[in-house]
Coordinates of C-alpha atoms and ligand atoms in Angstrom, one line a residue:
X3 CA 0.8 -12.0 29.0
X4 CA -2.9 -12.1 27.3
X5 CA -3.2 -13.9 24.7
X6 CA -2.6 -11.9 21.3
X7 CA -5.7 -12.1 18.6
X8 CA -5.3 -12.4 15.2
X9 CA -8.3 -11.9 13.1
X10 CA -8.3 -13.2 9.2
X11 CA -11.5 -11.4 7.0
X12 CA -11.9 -14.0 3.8
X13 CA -11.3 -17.6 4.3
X14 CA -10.2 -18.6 0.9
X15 CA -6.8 -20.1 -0.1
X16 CA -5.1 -17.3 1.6
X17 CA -7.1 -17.0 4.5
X18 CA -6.7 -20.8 5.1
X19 CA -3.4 -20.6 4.4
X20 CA -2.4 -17.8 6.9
X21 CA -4.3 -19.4 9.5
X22 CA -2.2 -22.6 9.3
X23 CA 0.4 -20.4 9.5
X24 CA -0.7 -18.3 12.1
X25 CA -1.5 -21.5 14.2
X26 CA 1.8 -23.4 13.5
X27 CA 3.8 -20.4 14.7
X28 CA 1.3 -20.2 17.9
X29 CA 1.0 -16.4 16.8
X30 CA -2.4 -16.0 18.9
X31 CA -6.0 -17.1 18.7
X32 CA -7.2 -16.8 15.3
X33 CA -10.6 -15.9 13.7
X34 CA -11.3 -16.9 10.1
X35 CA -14.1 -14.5 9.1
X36 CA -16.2 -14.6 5.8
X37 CA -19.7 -13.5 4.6
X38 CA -20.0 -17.5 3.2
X39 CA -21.7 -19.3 6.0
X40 CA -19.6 -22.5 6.5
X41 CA -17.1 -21.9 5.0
X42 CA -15.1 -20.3 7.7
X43 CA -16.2 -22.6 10.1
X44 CA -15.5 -25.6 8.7
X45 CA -11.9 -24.4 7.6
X46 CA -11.6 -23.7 11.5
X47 CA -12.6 -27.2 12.2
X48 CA -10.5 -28.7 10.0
X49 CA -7.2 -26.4 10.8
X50 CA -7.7 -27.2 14.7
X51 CA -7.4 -30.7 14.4
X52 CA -3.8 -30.5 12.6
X53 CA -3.4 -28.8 16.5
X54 CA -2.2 -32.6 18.0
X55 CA -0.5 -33.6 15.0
X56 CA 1.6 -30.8 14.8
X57 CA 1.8 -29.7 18.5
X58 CA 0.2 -26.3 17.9
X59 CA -1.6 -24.9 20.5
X60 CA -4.2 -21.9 19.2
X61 CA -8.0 -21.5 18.9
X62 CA -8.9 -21.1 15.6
X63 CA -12.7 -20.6 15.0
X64 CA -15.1 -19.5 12.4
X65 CA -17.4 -16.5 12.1
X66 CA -20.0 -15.0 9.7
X67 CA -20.1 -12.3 12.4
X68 CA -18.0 -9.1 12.3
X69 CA -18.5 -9.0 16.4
X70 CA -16.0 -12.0 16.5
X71 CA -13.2 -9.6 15.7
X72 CA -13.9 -7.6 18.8
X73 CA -10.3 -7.3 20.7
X74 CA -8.3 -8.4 17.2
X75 CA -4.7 -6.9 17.8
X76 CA -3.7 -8.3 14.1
X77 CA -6.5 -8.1 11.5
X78 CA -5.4 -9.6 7.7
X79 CA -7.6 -8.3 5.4
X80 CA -8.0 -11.1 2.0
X81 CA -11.6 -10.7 1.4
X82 CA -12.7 -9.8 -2.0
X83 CA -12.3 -11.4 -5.2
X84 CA -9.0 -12.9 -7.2
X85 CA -8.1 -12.2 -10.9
X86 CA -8.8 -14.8 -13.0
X87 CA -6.4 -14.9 -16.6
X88 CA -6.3 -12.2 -18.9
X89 CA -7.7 -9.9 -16.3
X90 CA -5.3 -7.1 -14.8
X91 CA -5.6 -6.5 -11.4
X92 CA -7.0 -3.1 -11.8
X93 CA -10.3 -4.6 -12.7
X94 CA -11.2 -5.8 -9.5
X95 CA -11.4 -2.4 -8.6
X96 CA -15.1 -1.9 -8.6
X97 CA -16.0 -5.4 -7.1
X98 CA -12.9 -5.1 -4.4
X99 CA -13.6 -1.6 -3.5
X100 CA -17.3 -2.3 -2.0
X101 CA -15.7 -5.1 -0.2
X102 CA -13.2 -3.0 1.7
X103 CA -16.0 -0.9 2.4
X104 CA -17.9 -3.4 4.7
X105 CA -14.5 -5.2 5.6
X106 CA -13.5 -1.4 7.0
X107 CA -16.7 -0.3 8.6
X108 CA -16.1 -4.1 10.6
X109 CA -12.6 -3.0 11.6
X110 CA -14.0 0.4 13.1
X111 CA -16.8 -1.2 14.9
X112 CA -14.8 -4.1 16.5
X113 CA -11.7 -3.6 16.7
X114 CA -10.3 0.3 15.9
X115 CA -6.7 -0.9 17.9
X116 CA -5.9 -3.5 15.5
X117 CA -3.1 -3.4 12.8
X118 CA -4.2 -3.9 9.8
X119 CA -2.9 -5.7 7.0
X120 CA -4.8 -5.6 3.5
X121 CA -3.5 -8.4 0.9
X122 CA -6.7 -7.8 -1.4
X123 CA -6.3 -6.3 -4.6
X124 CA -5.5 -3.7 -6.4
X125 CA -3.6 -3.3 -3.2
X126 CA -2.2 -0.2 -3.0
X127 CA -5.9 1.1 -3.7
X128 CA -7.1 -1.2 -1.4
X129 CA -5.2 -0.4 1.3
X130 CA -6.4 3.5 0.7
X131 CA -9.9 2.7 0.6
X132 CA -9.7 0.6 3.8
X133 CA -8.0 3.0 6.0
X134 CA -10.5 5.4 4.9
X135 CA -13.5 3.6 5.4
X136 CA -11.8 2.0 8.5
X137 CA -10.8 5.5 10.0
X138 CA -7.8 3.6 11.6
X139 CA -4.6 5.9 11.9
X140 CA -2.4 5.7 8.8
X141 CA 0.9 3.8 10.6
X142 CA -1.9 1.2 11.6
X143 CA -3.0 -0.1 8.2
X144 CA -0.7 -1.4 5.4
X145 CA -0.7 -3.4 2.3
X146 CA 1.4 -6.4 2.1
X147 CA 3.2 -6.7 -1.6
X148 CA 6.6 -5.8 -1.3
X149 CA 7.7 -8.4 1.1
X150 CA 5.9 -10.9 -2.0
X151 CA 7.7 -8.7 -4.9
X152 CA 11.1 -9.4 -3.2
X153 CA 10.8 -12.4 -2.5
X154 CA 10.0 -13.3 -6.1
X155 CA 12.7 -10.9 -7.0
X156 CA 14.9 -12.9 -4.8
X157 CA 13.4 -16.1 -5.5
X158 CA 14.4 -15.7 -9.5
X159 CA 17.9 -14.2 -8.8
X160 CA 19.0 -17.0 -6.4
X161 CA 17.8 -19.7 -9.4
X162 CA 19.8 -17.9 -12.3
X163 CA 23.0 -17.5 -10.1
X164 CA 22.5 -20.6 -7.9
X165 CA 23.3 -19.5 -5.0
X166 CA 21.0 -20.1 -2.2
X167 CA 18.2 -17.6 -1.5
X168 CA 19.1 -16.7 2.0
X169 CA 22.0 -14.9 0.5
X170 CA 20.2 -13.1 -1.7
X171 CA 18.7 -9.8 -0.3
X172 CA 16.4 -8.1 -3.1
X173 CA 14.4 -4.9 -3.5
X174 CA 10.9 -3.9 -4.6
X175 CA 9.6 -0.4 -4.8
X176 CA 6.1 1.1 -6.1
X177 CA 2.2 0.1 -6.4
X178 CA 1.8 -3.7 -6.9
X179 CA 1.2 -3.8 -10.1
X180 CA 3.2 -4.2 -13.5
X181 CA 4.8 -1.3 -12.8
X182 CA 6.5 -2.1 -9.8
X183 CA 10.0 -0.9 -8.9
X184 CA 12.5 -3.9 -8.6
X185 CA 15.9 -1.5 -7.6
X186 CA 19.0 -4.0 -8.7
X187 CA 20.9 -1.0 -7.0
X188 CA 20.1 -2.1 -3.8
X189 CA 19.8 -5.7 -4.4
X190 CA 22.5 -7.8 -2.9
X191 CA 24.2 -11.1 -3.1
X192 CA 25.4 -11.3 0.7
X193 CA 26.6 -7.6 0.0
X194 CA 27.8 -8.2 -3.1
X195 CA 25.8 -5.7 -5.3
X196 CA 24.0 -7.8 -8.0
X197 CA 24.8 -6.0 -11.1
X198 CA 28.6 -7.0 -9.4
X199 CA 28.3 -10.5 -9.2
X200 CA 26.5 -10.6 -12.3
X201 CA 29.8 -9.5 -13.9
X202 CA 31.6 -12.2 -11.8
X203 CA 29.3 -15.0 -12.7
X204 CA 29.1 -14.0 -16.7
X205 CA 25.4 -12.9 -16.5
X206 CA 24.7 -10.6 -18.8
X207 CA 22.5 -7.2 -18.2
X208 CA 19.8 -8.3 -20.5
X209 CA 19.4 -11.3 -18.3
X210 CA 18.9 -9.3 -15.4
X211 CA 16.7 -6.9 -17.3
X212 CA 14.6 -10.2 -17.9
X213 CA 14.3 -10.9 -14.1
X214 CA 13.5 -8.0 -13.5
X215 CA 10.7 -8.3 -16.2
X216 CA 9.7 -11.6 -14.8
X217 CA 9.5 -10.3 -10.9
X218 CA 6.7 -7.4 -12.1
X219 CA 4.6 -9.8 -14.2
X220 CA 5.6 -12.8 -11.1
X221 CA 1.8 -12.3 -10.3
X222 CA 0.3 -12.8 -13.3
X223 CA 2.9 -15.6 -14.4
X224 CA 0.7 -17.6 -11.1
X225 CA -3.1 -16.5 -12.0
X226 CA -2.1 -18.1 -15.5
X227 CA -0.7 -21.2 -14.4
X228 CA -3.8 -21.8 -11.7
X229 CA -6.4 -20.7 -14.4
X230 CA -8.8 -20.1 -11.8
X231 CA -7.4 -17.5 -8.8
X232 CA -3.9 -16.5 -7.3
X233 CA -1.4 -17.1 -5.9
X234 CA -1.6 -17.8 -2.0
X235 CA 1.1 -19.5 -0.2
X236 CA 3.8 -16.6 -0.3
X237 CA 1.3 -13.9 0.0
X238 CA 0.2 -15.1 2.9
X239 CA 3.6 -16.1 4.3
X240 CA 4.8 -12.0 3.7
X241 CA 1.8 -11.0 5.9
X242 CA 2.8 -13.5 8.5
X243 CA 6.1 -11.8 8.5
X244 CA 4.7 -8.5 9.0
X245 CA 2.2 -9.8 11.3
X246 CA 4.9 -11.1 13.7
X247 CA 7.3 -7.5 13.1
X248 CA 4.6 -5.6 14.9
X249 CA 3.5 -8.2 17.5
X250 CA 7.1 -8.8 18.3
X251 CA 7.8 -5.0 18.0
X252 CA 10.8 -6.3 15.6
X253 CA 11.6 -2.8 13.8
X254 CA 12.5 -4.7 10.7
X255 CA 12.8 -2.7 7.5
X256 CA 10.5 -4.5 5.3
X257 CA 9.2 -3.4 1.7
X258 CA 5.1 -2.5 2.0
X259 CA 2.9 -0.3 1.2
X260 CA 2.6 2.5 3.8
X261 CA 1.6 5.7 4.4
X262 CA 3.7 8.0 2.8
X263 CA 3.8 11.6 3.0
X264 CA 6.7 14.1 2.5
X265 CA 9.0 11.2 1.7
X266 CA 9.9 10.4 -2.2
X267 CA 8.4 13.6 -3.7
X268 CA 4.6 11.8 -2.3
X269 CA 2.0 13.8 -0.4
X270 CA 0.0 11.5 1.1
X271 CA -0.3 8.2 -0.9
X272 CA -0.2 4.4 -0.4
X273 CA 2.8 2.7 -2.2
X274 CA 5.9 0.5 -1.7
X275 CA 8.6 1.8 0.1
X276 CA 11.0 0.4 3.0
X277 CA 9.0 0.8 6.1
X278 CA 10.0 0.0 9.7
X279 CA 7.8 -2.3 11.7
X280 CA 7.0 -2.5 15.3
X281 CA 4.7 -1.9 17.6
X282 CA 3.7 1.2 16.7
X283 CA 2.4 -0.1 13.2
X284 CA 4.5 1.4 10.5
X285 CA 7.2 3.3 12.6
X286 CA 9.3 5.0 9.9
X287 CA 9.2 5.0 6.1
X288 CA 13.1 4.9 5.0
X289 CA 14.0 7.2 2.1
X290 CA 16.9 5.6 0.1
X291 CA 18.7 7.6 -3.0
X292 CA 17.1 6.6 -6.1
X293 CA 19.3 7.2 -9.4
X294 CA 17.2 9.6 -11.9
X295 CA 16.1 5.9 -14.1
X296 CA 14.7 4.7 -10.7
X297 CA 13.1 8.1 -10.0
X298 CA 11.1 8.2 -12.7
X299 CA 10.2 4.3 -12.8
X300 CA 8.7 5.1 -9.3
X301 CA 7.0 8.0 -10.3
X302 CA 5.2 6.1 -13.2
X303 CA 4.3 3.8 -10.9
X304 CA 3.0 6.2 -8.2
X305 CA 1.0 7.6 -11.0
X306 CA -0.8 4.6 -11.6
X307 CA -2.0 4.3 -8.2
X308 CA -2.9 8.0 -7.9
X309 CA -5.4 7.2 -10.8
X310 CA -6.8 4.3 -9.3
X311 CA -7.3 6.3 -5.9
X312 CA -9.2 8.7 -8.4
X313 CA -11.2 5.7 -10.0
X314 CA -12.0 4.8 -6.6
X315 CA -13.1 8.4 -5.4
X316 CA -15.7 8.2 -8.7
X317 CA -17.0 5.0 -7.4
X318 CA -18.0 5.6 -4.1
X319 CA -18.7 9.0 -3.5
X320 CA -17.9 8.9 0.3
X321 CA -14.2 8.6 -0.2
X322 CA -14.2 11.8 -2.6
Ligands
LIG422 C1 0.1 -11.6 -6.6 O1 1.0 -10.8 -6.9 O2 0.3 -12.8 -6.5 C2 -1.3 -11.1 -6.2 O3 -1.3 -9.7 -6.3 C3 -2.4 -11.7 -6.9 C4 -2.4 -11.4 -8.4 O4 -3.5 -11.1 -8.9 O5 -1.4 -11.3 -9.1

Protein backbone atom coordinates (compact mmCIF):
# COMPACT_ATOMS: atom_id res chain seq x y z
CA UNK A 1 0.00 0.00 0.00
CA UNK A 2 1.39 3.74 -0.91
CA UNK A 3 2.41 5.47 1.54
CA UNK A 4 -0.45 7.85 3.02
CA UNK A 5 0.49 11.82 3.17
CA UNK A 6 -0.28 13.93 5.82
CA UNK A 7 0.15 17.61 5.24
CA UNK A 8 0.23 20.17 8.40
CA UNK A 9 -0.27 24.18 7.22
CA UNK A 10 1.22 26.29 10.36
CA UNK A 11 4.05 24.96 12.25
CA UNK A 12 3.55 26.43 15.60
CA UNK A 13 2.93 24.59 18.85
CA UNK A 14 0.18 22.70 17.27
CA UNK A 15 1.68 22.06 14.10
CA UNK A 16 4.83 20.71 15.89
CA UNK A 17 2.86 18.97 18.12
CA UNK A 18 0.72 16.97 15.61
CA UNK A 19 3.61 16.12 13.69
CA UNK A 20 5.20 14.37 16.62
CA UNK A 21 2.17 12.86 16.80
CA UNK A 22 1.58 12.06 13.45
CA UNK A 23 5.28 10.53 13.29
CA UNK A 24 5.08 8.54 16.53
CA UNK A 25 1.93 6.75 15.37
CA UNK A 26 3.76 6.24 11.80
CA UNK A 27 0.48 7.89 10.34
CA UNK A 28 2.25 8.71 6.84
CA UNK A 29 4.89 11.16 5.59
CA UNK A 30 4.26 14.39 6.94
CA UNK A 31 4.77 18.07 5.65
CA UNK A 32 5.03 20.90 8.11
CA UNK A 33 4.12 23.90 5.93
CA UNK A 34 4.31 27.70 7.01
CA UNK A 35 4.76 31.09 5.19
CA UNK A 36 7.94 31.67 8.01
CA UNK A 37 10.92 30.47 6.22
CA UNK A 38 12.79 28.16 8.74
CA UNK A 39 10.68 27.61 10.79
CA UNK A 40 9.03 24.61 9.31
CA UNK A 41 12.19 23.27 8.28
CA UNK A 42 13.98 23.32 11.24
CA UNK A 43 10.91 21.88 13.28
CA UNK A 44 11.26 18.95 10.56
CA UNK A 45 14.83 18.57 11.36
CA UNK A 46 14.53 18.49 14.70
CA UNK A 47 11.24 16.09 14.88
CA UNK A 48 13.13 13.41 12.44
CA UNK A 49 15.79 12.89 14.66
CA UNK A 50 13.47 11.75 17.73
CA UNK A 51 12.84 8.97 14.46
CA UNK A 52 15.92 6.45 16.15
CA UNK A 53 15.10 7.28 19.64
CA UNK A 54 11.68 6.47 19.43
CA UNK A 55 11.59 3.86 16.58
CA UNK A 56 9.41 5.92 14.31
CA UNK A 57 9.82 5.53 10.89
CA UNK A 58 8.17 8.75 8.77
CA UNK A 59 9.56 11.59 6.61
CA UNK A 60 8.79 14.63 8.05
CA UNK A 61 10.05 17.80 6.04
CA UNK A 62 9.58 21.42 5.88
CA UNK A 63 8.18 23.72 3.22
CA UNK A 64 7.50 27.42 2.50
CA UNK A 65 6.00 25.96 -0.67
CA UNK A 66 2.33 25.21 -1.10
CA UNK A 67 3.47 22.62 -4.14
CA UNK A 68 4.81 20.33 -1.21
CA UNK A 69 1.21 19.43 -0.35
CA UNK A 70 0.75 17.99 -3.79
CA UNK A 71 -0.73 14.27 -3.21
CA UNK A 72 -1.70 15.20 0.74
CA UNK A 73 -4.53 12.62 1.57
CA UNK A 74 -4.77 14.32 5.26
CA UNK A 75 -4.31 18.14 5.35
CA UNK A 76 -4.56 19.84 9.12
CA UNK A 77 -5.19 23.25 8.72
CA UNK A 78 -3.48 25.46 12.16
CA UNK A 79 -2.32 28.38 10.40
CA UNK A 80 -3.37 31.75 11.50
CA UNK A 81 -3.06 33.44 14.60
CA UNK A 82 -3.91 32.40 18.48
CA UNK A 83 -5.88 34.52 21.05
CA UNK A 84 -3.96 36.08 23.41
CA UNK A 85 -5.84 37.01 27.10
CA UNK A 86 -8.80 39.04 27.26
CA UNK A 87 -9.41 38.52 23.66
CA UNK A 88 -12.51 36.26 22.55
CA UNK A 89 -11.97 34.19 19.81
CA UNK A 90 -14.25 35.96 17.62
CA UNK A 91 -11.64 38.67 17.08
CA UNK A 92 -9.42 36.71 15.12
CA UNK A 93 -11.87 36.81 12.64
CA UNK A 94 -10.55 39.34 10.35
CA UNK A 95 -6.81 38.28 10.70
CA UNK A 96 -7.82 34.30 10.50
CA UNK A 97 -10.16 34.76 7.69
CA UNK A 98 -7.44 36.02 5.07
CA UNK A 99 -5.34 33.23 6.20
CA UNK A 100 -7.90 30.55 5.30
CA UNK A 101 -8.11 32.29 2.26
CA UNK A 102 -4.54 31.56 0.89
CA UNK A 103 -4.38 28.26 3.23
CA UNK A 104 -7.70 27.28 0.86
CA UNK A 105 -6.68 28.44 -2.48
CA UNK A 106 -3.23 25.99 -1.53
CA UNK A 107 -5.58 23.06 -0.77
CA UNK A 108 -7.38 23.55 -4.31
CA UNK A 109 -4.25 23.82 -6.20
CA UNK A 110 -2.41 20.80 -4.67
CA UNK A 111 -4.26 18.73 -3.28
CA UNK A 112 -8.34 18.93 -4.03
CA UNK A 113 -8.57 14.91 -2.72
CA UNK A 114 -7.38 15.62 0.65
CA UNK A 115 -9.48 15.68 3.91
CA UNK A 116 -9.37 18.49 5.45
CA UNK A 117 -9.21 19.31 9.04
CA UNK A 118 -9.30 23.06 10.14
CA UNK A 119 -8.23 23.65 14.01
CA UNK A 120 -7.78 27.52 13.45
CA UNK A 121 -10.02 29.77 14.92
CA UNK A 122 -13.08 31.02 15.22
CA UNK A 123 -13.52 27.49 13.99
CA UNK A 124 -16.75 26.89 12.99
CA UNK A 125 -16.25 30.12 10.75
CA UNK A 126 -13.12 28.94 9.80
CA UNK A 127 -14.02 25.83 8.71
CA UNK A 128 -16.84 27.73 6.32
CA UNK A 129 -14.49 30.11 4.91
CA UNK A 130 -12.09 27.25 4.01
CA UNK A 131 -14.29 24.94 2.22
CA UNK A 132 -15.36 27.83 0.39
CA UNK A 133 -12.30 29.22 -0.66
CA UNK A 134 -10.98 25.57 -0.95
CA UNK A 135 -14.04 24.41 -3.12
CA UNK A 136 -13.47 20.93 -1.59
CA UNK A 137 -16.87 18.88 -1.15
CA UNK A 138 -18.54 19.64 2.18
CA UNK A 139 -18.04 15.72 3.80
CA UNK A 140 -14.29 16.45 2.97
CA UNK A 141 -13.49 19.45 5.21
CA UNK A 142 -14.27 19.72 9.02
CA UNK A 143 -13.40 21.52 12.06
CA UNK A 144 -11.91 19.78 14.96
CA UNK A 145 -13.50 21.15 18.42
CA UNK A 146 -15.77 18.75 19.68
CA UNK A 147 -13.57 15.86 20.13
CA UNK A 148 -11.37 18.89 22.40
CA UNK A 149 -14.87 20.15 24.19
CA UNK A 150 -15.44 16.47 25.31
CA UNK A 151 -12.62 15.68 26.29
CA UNK A 152 -12.41 18.68 28.59
CA UNK A 153 -15.94 17.86 29.52
CA UNK A 154 -14.79 14.43 30.28
CA UNK A 155 -11.56 15.44 31.58
CA UNK A 156 -13.42 17.69 34.52
CA UNK A 157 -16.13 15.03 35.23
CA UNK A 158 -13.69 12.16 35.75
CA UNK A 159 -11.58 14.67 38.40
CA UNK A 160 -14.83 15.67 40.43
CA UNK A 161 -16.14 11.97 40.58
CA UNK A 162 -12.76 10.24 40.52
CA UNK A 163 -13.33 7.79 38.49
CA UNK A 164 -10.93 7.24 35.68
CA UNK A 165 -11.57 9.06 32.39
CA UNK A 166 -11.78 6.09 30.18
CA UNK A 167 -15.11 5.53 31.83
CA UNK A 168 -16.26 8.62 31.29
CA UNK A 169 -18.02 9.20 27.85
CA UNK A 170 -19.04 12.99 27.54
CA UNK A 171 -20.82 15.19 25.00
CA UNK A 172 -20.37 18.58 23.26
CA UNK A 173 -22.69 20.17 20.89
CA UNK A 174 -22.55 23.68 18.96
CA UNK A 175 -19.98 26.40 17.57
CA UNK A 176 -16.68 26.42 19.55
CA UNK A 177 -17.19 29.05 21.40
CA UNK A 178 -18.72 30.12 24.92
CA UNK A 179 -21.74 28.96 23.82
CA UNK A 180 -21.05 25.57 23.24
CA UNK A 181 -23.50 22.79 23.99
CA UNK A 182 -22.09 20.25 26.76
CA UNK A 183 -25.51 17.76 26.72
CA UNK A 184 -25.21 15.95 30.51
CA UNK A 185 -28.16 13.94 28.92
CA UNK A 186 -26.00 12.08 26.94
CA UNK A 187 -23.02 12.08 28.96
CA UNK A 188 -22.15 8.81 30.68
CA UNK A 189 -20.27 7.27 33.42
CA UNK A 190 -19.64 3.65 31.69
CA UNK A 191 -23.54 3.99 30.96
CA UNK A 192 -24.45 5.25 33.92
CA UNK A 193 -26.14 8.65 32.89
CA UNK A 194 -24.22 11.45 34.82
CA UNK A 195 -26.95 13.40 36.33
CA UNK A 196 -27.47 9.45 37.81
CA UNK A 197 -24.34 8.93 39.38
CA UNK A 198 -24.22 12.39 40.41
CA UNK A 199 -27.07 11.38 42.70
CA UNK A 200 -25.14 8.23 43.73
CA UNK A 201 -21.92 9.94 44.51
CA UNK A 202 -23.73 13.15 46.50
CA UNK A 203 -22.76 15.69 43.68
CA UNK A 204 -25.01 18.20 43.59
CA UNK A 205 -26.61 19.83 40.23
CA UNK A 206 -25.00 23.15 40.77
CA UNK A 207 -21.76 21.31 40.75
CA UNK A 208 -22.41 19.90 37.49
CA UNK A 209 -23.90 23.20 36.28
CA UNK A 210 -20.28 24.48 37.25
CA UNK A 211 -18.50 21.84 34.94
CA UNK A 212 -20.44 22.45 32.61
CA UNK A 213 -19.54 26.25 32.94
CA UNK A 214 -15.94 25.41 33.21
CA UNK A 215 -15.85 22.92 29.85
CA UNK A 216 -17.36 26.16 27.63
CA UNK A 217 -14.79 28.69 29.04
CA UNK A 218 -11.98 25.34 29.12
CA UNK A 219 -10.40 27.37 26.21
CA UNK A 220 -10.04 30.50 27.58
CA UNK A 221 -9.19 29.04 31.19
CA UNK A 222 -5.65 27.80 28.91
CA UNK A 223 -4.94 31.20 26.85
CA UNK A 224 -5.03 32.79 30.46
CA UNK A 225 -2.80 30.54 32.10
CA UNK A 226 -0.09 30.60 29.01
CA UNK A 227 -0.42 34.47 28.67
CA UNK A 228 0.81 34.31 25.36
CA UNK A 229 -1.19 31.68 22.89
CA UNK A 230 -3.38 28.42 23.31
CA UNK A 231 -3.68 25.59 24.05
CA UNK A 232 -2.01 22.83 21.78
CA UNK A 233 -1.37 19.43 23.07
CA UNK A 234 -5.20 18.16 23.13
CA UNK A 235 -6.14 20.05 20.10
CA UNK A 236 -3.90 18.50 18.22
CA UNK A 237 -4.30 15.05 19.71
CA UNK A 238 -8.44 15.37 18.67
CA UNK A 239 -7.32 16.02 15.06
CA UNK A 240 -4.96 13.05 15.19
CA UNK A 241 -8.01 11.12 16.20
CA UNK A 242 -10.02 12.27 13.35
CA UNK A 243 -7.10 12.11 11.14
CA UNK A 244 -6.71 8.27 11.74
CA UNK A 245 -11.01 7.71 11.56
CA UNK A 246 -10.84 8.57 8.03
CA UNK A 247 -7.41 7.05 7.01
CA UNK A 248 -8.47 3.92 8.86
CA UNK A 249 -12.09 4.29 7.45
CA UNK A 250 -13.05 3.73 11.32
CA UNK A 251 -16.80 5.09 11.16
CA UNK A 252 -16.47 6.35 14.64
CA UNK A 253 -19.16 8.81 15.86
CA UNK A 254 -17.05 11.69 16.90
CA UNK A 255 -18.34 15.31 17.96
CA UNK A 256 -16.99 18.01 15.05
CA UNK A 257 -18.05 20.46 13.16
CA UNK A 258 -19.56 19.22 9.88
CA UNK A 259 -21.52 20.03 7.24
CA UNK A 260 -24.94 20.13 8.31
CA UNK A 261 -27.92 20.52 6.35
CA UNK A 262 -31.57 19.31 6.93
CA UNK A 263 -30.42 17.87 10.29
CA UNK A 264 -31.20 19.92 13.78
CA UNK A 265 -33.54 22.55 12.25
CA UNK A 266 -29.90 23.77 10.07
CA UNK A 267 -29.79 24.59 6.38
CA UNK A 268 -26.50 24.50 5.52
CA UNK A 269 -24.07 25.54 8.34
CA UNK A 270 -20.87 24.48 10.01
CA UNK A 271 -21.38 23.42 13.79
CA UNK A 272 -20.86 20.56 16.31
CA UNK A 273 -22.75 17.69 15.98
CA UNK A 274 -22.03 13.80 16.14
CA UNK A 275 -20.61 12.97 12.80
CA UNK A 276 -19.43 9.60 11.41
CA UNK A 277 -15.96 9.30 10.14
CA UNK A 278 -14.54 7.21 7.46
CA UNK A 279 -13.32 7.22 4.39
CA UNK A 280 -15.60 9.11 2.79
CA UNK A 281 -14.83 12.19 5.00
CA UNK A 282 -17.81 13.01 7.15
CA UNK A 283 -20.13 9.97 6.23
CA UNK A 284 -23.25 10.72 8.37
CA UNK A 285 -24.19 13.52 10.70
CA UNK A 286 -26.28 11.64 13.71
CA UNK A 287 -29.35 13.56 14.89
CA UNK A 288 -29.92 12.73 18.61
CA UNK A 289 -33.34 14.02 20.60
CA UNK A 290 -32.46 17.18 22.22
CA UNK A 291 -34.92 18.18 25.24
CA UNK A 292 -36.55 21.78 24.46
CA UNK A 293 -33.53 23.41 27.21
CA UNK A 294 -30.92 21.80 24.91
CA UNK A 295 -32.82 22.94 21.80
CA UNK A 296 -32.67 26.29 22.33
CA UNK A 297 -28.98 26.26 23.90
CA UNK A 298 -27.99 24.87 20.41
CA UNK A 299 -29.94 27.24 18.63
CA UNK A 300 -28.14 30.25 20.48
CA UNK A 301 -25.22 28.79 19.66
CA UNK A 302 -25.94 28.17 15.92
CA UNK A 303 -26.88 31.75 15.94
CA UNK A 304 -23.65 32.91 16.95
CA UNK A 305 -21.94 31.20 14.19
CA UNK A 306 -24.51 32.27 11.61
CA UNK A 307 -23.42 35.90 12.45
CA UNK A 308 -19.89 35.26 12.25
CA UNK A 309 -20.46 33.52 8.75
CA UNK A 310 -22.23 37.04 8.01
CA UNK A 311 -19.19 38.98 9.51
CA UNK A 312 -17.17 37.02 7.30
CA UNK A 313 -19.34 37.49 4.05
CA UNK A 314 -18.75 41.52 4.87
CA UNK A 315 -15.14 40.94 4.96
CA UNK A 316 -14.28 39.42 1.95
CA UNK A 317 -16.63 39.96 -0.62
CA UNK A 318 -15.99 36.71 -2.63
CA UNK A 319 -17.65 34.56 -0.02
CA UNK A 320 -20.92 36.78 -0.18
C1 LIG B 1 -9.19 26.00 22.52
O1 LIG B 1 -10.38 25.79 22.79
O2 LIG B 1 -8.26 25.64 23.23
C2 LIG B 1 -8.85 26.72 21.25
O3 LIG B 1 -10.02 27.07 20.58
C3 LIG B 1 -7.99 27.90 21.47
C4 LIG B 1 -8.68 29.04 22.19
O4 LIG B 1 -8.46 30.19 21.79
O5 LIG B 1 -9.39 28.82 23.16
Amino acid sequence: MARKKIALIGSGMIGGTLAHLAAKKEMGDIVLFDIAEGMPQGKALDLSQCGPIEGFDARITGSNDYADIAGADVVIVTAGVPRKPGMSRDDLLGINLKVMKAVGEGIKKNCPDAFVICITNPLDAMVWALREFSGLPHNKVVGMAGVLDSARFATFLAWEFDVSVKDVNAFVLGGHGDTMVPITSYTTINGIPVNDFAKIKGVSEGRIDEIVDRTRKGGGEIVGLLGNGSAYYAPATSAIAMAEAYLGDSKRILPCASFVEGKYGLDGLYVGVPTMIGAGGTEEVIEIELSDEEKSNLKVSTDAVEELLEACKGLDSSLA
